[in-house]
mmCIF file of C-alpha atoms in Angstrom:
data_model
loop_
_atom_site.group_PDB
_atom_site.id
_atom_site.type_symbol
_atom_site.label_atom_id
_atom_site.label_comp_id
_atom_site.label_asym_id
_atom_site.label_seq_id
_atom_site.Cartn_x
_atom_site.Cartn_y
_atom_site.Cartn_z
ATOM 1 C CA UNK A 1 -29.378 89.923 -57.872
ATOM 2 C CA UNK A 2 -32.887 88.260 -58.373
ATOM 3 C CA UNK A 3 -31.046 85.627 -59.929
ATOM 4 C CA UNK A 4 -29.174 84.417 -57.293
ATOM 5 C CA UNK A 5 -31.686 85.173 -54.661
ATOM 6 C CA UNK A 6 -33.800 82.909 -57.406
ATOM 7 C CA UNK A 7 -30.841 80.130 -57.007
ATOM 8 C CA UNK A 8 -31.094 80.283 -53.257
ATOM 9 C CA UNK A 9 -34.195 79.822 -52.915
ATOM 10 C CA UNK A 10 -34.451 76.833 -55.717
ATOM 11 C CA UNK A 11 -31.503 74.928 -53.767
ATOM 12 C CA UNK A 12 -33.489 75.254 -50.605
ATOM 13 C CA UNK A 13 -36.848 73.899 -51.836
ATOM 14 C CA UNK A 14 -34.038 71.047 -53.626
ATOM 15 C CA UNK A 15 -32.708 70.481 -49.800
ATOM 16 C CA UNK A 16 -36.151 70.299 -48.010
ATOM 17 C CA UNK A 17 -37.389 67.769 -50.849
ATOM 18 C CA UNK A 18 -34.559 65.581 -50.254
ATOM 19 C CA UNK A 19 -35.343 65.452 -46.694
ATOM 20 C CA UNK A 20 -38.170 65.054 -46.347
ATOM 21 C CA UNK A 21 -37.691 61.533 -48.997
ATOM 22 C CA UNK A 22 -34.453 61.070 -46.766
ATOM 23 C CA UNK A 23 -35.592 61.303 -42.920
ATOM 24 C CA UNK A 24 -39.815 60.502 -43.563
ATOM 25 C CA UNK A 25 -41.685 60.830 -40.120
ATOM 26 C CA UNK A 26 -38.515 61.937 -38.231
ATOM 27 C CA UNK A 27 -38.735 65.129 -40.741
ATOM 28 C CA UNK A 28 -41.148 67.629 -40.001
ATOM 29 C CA UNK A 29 -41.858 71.692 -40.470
ATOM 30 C CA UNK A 30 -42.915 73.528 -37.054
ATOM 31 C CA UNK A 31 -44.186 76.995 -36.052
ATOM 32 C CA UNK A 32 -41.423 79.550 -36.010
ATOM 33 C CA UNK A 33 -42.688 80.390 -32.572
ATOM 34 C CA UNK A 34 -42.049 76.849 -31.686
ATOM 35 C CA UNK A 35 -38.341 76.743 -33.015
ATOM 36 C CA UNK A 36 -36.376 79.047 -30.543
ATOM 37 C CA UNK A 37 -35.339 81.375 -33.829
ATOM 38 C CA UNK A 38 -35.690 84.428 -33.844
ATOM 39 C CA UNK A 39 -37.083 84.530 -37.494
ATOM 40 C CA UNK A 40 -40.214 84.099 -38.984
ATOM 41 C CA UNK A 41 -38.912 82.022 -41.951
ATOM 42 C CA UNK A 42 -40.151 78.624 -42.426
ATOM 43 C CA UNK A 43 -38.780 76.088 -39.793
ATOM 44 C CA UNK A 44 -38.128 72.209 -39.255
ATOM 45 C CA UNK A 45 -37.208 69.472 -37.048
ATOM 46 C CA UNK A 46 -35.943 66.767 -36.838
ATOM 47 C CA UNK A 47 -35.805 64.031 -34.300
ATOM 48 C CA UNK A 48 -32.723 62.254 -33.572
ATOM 49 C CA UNK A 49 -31.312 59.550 -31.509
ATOM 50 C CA UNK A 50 -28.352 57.374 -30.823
ATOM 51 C CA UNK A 51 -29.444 53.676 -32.196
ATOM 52 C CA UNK A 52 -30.856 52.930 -35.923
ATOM 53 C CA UNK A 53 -34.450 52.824 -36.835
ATOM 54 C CA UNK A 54 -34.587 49.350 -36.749
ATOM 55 C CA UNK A 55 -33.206 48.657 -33.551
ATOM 56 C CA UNK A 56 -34.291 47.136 -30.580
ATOM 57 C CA UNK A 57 -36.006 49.066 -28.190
ATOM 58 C CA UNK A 58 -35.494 47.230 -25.146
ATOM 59 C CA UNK A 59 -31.710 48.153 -25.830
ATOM 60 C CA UNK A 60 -32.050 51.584 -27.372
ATOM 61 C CA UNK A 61 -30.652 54.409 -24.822
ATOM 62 C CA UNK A 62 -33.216 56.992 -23.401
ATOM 63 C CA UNK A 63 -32.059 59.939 -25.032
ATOM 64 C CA UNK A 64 -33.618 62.221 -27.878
ATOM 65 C CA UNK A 65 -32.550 65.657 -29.819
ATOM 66 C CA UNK A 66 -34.495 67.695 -31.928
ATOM 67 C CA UNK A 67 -31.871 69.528 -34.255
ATOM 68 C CA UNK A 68 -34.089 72.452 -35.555
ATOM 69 C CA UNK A 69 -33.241 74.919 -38.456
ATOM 70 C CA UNK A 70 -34.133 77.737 -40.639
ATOM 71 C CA UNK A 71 -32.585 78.902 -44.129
ATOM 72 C CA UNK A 72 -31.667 82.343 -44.004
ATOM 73 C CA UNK A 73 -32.117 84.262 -47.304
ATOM 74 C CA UNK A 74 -28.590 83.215 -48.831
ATOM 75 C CA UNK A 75 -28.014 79.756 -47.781
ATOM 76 C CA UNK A 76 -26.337 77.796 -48.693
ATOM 77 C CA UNK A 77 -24.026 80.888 -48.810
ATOM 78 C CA UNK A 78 -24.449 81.772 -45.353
ATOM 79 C CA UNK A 79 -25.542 78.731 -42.352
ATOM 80 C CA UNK A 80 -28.679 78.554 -41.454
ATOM 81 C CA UNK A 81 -30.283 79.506 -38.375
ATOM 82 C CA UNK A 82 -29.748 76.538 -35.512
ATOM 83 C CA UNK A 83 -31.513 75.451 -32.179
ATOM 84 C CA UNK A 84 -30.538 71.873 -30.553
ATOM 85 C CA UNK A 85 -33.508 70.827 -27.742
ATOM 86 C CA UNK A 86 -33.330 68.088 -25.805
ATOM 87 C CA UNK A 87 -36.569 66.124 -26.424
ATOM 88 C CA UNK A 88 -35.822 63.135 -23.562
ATOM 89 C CA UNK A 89 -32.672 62.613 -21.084
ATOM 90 C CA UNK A 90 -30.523 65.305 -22.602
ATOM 91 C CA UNK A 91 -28.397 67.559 -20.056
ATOM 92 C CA UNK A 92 -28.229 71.653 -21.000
ATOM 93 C CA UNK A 93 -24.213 71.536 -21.180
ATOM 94 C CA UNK A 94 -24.209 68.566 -23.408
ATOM 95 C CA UNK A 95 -26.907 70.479 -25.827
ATOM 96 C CA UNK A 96 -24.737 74.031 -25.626
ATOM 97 C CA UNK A 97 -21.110 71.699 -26.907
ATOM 98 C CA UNK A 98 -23.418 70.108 -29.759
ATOM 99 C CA UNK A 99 -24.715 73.385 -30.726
ATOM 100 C CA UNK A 100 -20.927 74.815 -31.422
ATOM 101 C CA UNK A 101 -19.643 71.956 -33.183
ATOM 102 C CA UNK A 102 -22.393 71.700 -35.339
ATOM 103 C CA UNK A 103 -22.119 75.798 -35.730
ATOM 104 C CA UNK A 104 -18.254 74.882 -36.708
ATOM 105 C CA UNK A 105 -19.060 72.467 -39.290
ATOM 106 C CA UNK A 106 -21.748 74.974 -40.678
ATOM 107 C CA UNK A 107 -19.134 77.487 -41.676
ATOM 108 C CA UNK A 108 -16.700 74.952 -42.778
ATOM 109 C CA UNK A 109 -19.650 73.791 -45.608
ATOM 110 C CA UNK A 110 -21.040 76.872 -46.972
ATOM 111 C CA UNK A 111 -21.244 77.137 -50.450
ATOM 112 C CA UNK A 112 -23.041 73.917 -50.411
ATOM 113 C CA UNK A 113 -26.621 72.300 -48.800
ATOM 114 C CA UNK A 114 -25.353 71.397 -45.464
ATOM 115 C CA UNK A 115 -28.398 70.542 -43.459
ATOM 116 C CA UNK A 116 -28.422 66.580 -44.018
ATOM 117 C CA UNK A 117 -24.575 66.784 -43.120
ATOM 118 C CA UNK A 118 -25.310 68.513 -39.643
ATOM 119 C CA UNK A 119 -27.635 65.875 -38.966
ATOM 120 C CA UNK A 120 -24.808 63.072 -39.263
ATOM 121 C CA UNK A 121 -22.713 64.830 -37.172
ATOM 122 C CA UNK A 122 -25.544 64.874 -34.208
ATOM 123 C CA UNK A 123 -25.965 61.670 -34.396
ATOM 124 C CA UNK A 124 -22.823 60.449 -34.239
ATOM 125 C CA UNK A 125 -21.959 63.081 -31.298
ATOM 126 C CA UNK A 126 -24.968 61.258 -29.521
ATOM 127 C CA UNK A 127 -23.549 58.078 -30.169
ATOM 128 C CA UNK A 128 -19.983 58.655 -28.911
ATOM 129 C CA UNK A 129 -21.613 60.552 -25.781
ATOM 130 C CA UNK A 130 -24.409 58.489 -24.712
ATOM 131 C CA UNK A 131 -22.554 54.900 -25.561
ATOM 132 C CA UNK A 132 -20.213 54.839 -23.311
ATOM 133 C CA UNK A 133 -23.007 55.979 -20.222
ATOM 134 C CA UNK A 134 -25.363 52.799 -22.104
ATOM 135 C CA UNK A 135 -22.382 50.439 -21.617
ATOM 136 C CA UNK A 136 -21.897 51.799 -17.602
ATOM 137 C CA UNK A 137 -25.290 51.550 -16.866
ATOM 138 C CA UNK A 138 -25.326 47.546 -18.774
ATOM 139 C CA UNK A 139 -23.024 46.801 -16.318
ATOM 140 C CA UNK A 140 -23.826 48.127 -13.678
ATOM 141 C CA UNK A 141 -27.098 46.202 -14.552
ATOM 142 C CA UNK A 142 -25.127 43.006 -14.831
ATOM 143 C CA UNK A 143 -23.766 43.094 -11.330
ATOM 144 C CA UNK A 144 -27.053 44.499 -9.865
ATOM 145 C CA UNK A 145 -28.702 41.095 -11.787
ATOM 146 C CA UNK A 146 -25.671 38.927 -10.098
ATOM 147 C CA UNK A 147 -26.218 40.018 -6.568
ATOM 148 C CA UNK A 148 -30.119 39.766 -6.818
ATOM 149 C CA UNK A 149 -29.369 36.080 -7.750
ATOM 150 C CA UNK A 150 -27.181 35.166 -4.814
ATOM 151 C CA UNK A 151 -30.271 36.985 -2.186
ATOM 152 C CA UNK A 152 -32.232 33.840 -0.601
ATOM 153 C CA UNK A 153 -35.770 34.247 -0.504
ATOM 154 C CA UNK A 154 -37.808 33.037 2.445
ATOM 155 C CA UNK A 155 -36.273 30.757 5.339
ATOM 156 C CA UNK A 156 -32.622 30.223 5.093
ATOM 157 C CA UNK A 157 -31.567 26.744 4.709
ATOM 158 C CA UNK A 158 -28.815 25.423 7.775
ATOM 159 C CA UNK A 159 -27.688 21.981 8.171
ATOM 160 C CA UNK A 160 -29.676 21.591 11.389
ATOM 161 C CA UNK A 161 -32.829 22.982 9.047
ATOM 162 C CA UNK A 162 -32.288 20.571 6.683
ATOM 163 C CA UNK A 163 -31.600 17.516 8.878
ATOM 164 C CA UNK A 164 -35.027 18.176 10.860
ATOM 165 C CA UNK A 165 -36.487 18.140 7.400
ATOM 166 C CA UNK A 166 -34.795 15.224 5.923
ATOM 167 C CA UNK A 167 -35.720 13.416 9.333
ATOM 168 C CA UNK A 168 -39.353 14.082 9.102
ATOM 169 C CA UNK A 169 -40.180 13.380 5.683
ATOM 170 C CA UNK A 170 -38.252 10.616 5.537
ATOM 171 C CA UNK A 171 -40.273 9.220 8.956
ATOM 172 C CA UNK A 172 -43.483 10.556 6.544
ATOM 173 C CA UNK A 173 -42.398 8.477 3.677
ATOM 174 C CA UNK A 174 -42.267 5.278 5.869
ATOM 175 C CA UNK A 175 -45.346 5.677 7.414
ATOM 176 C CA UNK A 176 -47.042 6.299 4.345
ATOM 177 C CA UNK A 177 -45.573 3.055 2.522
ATOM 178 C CA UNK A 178 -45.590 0.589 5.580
ATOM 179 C CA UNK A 179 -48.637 2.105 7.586
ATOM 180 C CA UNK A 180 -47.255 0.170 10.622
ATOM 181 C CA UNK A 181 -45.673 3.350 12.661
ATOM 182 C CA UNK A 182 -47.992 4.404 15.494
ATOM 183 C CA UNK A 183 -48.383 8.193 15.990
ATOM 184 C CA UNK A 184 -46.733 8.100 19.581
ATOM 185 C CA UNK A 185 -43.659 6.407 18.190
ATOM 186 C CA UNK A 186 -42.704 9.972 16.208
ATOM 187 C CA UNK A 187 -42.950 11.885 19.505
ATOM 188 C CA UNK A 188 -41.488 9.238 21.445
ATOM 189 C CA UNK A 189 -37.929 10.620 22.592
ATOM 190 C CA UNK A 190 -35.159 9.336 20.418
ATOM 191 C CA UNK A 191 -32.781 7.773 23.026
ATOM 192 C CA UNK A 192 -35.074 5.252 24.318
ATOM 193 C CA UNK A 193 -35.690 4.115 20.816
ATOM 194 C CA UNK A 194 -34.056 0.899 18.671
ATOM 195 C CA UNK A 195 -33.656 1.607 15.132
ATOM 196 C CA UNK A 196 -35.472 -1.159 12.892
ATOM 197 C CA UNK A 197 -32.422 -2.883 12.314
ATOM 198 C CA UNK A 198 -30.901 -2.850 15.705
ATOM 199 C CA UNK A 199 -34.621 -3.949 17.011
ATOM 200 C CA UNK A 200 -34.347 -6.642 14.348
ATOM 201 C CA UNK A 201 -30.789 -8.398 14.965
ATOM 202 C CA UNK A 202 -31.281 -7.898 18.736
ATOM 203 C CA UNK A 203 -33.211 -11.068 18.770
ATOM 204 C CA UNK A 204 -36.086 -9.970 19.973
ATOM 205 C CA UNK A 205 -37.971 -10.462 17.161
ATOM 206 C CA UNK A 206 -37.528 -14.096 17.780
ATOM 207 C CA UNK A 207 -38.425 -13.907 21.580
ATOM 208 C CA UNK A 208 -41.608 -11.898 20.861
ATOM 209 C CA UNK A 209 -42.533 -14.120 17.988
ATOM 210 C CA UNK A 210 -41.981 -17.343 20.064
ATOM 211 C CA UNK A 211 -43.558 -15.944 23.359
ATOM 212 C CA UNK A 212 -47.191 -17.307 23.559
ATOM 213 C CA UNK A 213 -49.599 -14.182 24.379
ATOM 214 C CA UNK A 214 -51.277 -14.051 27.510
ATOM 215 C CA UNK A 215 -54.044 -12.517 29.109
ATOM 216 C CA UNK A 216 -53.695 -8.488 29.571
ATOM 217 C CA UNK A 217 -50.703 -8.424 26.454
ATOM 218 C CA UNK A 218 -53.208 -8.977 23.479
ATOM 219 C CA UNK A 219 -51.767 -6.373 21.264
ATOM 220 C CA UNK A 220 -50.137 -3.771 23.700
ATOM 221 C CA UNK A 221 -46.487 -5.784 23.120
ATOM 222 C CA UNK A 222 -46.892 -4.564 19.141
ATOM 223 C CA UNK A 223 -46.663 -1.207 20.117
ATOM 224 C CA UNK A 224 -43.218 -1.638 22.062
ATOM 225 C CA UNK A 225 -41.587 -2.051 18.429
ATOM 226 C CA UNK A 226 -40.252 0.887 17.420
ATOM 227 C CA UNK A 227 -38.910 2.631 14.693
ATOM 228 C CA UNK A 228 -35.815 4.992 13.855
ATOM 229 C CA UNK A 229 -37.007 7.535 11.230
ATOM 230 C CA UNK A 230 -33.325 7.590 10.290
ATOM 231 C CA UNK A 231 -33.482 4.025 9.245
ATOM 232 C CA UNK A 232 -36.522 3.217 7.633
ATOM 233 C CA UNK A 233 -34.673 4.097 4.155
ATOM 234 C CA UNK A 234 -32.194 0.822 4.857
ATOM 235 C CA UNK A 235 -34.318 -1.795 5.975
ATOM 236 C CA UNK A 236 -37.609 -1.067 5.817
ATOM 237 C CA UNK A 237 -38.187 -4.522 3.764
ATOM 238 C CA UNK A 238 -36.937 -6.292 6.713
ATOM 239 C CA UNK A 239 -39.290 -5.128 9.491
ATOM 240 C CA UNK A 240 -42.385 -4.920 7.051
ATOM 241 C CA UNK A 241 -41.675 -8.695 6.472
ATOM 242 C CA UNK A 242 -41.335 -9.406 10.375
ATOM 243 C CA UNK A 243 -43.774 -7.506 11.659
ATOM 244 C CA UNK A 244 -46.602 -9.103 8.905
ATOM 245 C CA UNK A 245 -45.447 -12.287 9.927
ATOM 246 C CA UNK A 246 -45.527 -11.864 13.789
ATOM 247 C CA UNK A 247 -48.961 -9.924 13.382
ATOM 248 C CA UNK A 248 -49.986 -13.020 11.526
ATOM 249 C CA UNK A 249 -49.096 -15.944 14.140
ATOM 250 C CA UNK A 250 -50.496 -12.932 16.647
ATOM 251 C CA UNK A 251 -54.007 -12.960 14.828
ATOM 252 C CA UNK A 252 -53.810 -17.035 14.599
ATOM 253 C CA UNK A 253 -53.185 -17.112 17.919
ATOM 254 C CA UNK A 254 -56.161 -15.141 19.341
ATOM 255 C CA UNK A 255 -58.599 -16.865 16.608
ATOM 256 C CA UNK A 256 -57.843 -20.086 18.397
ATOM 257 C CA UNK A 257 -58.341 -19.127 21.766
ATOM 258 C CA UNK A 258 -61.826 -17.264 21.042
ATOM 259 C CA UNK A 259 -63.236 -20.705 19.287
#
């Protein structure tokens, strides 16, 4: 009798060795009052979860199990004394099923240490559970990440929006490069204007520059040119050439009459 007792015990300090080599900081011995056994035996823990140690963590799934356990006096003869608690995301029901298979496979391995067998079949019963609610939450994640991408931020762009834009940087853009449009001629209201080019074929650059400049016109006539914001991009060249030239002849003009 003291014999086998003797044996017992031997293949239990064995088991706890191996372990504790085997599992390292996920291994650990705990108060009986701590292990939900109702024994005062020496107990363990060990901490469990679905992905590998050296996984990453910004994939791994939230979910932890402690899988404790006692020897009784005659293990591995007898199973030894078992508590599953959820450590992190772990539902009651889902702890109660792992707790009877793992009581199942305990009876169908007596005779031999069992312990580091149990713990394989938890963690691959927390795979096959918690994979397949990882992959529907991924997804779910994936079309959550697709529909945030389609939502505009700020103003919403309309053709109109974009055409009052487009009109007033572009009039910005000629201003900036020619410095010849006069402030009034961007408020001035569109229908009584001539585009550059239309203002330019009409002939009346030819009139204006030909016309000699009396008394009371001085430079007021220069401000009756103006511009189309729409078509500065076109011929811009062309009325920045004119309208040196005429301002030229314009400036000759008026140096002659003051000597």
């Amino acid at each position: 009798m003291f014999i086998i007792i003797g044996n017992h015990v031997q293949e239990q300090e064995m088991e706890i060795e191996a372990l504790e080599a085997i599992l390292m900081d996920d291994f650990k011995e705990i108060h009986s009052s701590e292990s939900g056994l109702n024994t005062s035996n020496r107990c363990f823990q060990i901490t469990l979860s679905p992905q590998d140690d050296d996984a990453d963590e910004s994939t791994a799934t939230p979910v932890c199990l402690a899988l404790i356990f006692s020897h009784t006096e005659k293990y591995p003869d007898e199973p030894p004394l078992l508590n599953v608690k959820s450590l992190k995301g772990i539902q009651a029901v889902d702890l109660k099923n792992l707790k009877e298979k793992l009581d199942q496979e305990a009876s169908e391995n007596l005779g031999m240490a069992m312990v580091y067998t149990l713990v394989t079949s938890a963690k691959e019963w927390l795979c096959e559970r918690f994979a397949q609610d990882a992959g529907m939450e991924n997804t779910d994640d994936e079309e959550t990440t697709k529909d945030e991408i389609i939502v505009p931020h700020g103003e919403p762009v309309t053709v109109d929006t974009f055409l009052a834009w487009r009109e007033k940087f572009e009039a910005e853009l000629a201003l900036e490069r020619a410095k010849l449009m006069p402030e009034s001629a961007l408020s001035a209201p569109k229908e009584k204007k001539l585009t550059g080019r239309q203002w330019f074929e009409s002939g009346r650059a030819s009139t204006k520059s030909a016309a000699p400049i009396t008394e009371g016109s001085d430079v007021e006539d220069e401000e009756d040119i103006d511009f189309d914001d729409d078509d500065f991009e076109d011929d811009e060249d062309d009325m920045l050439e004119h309208y040196l030239a005429e301002k030229s002849d314009s400036s000759t003009h008026l140096s002659r009459r003051a000597n």
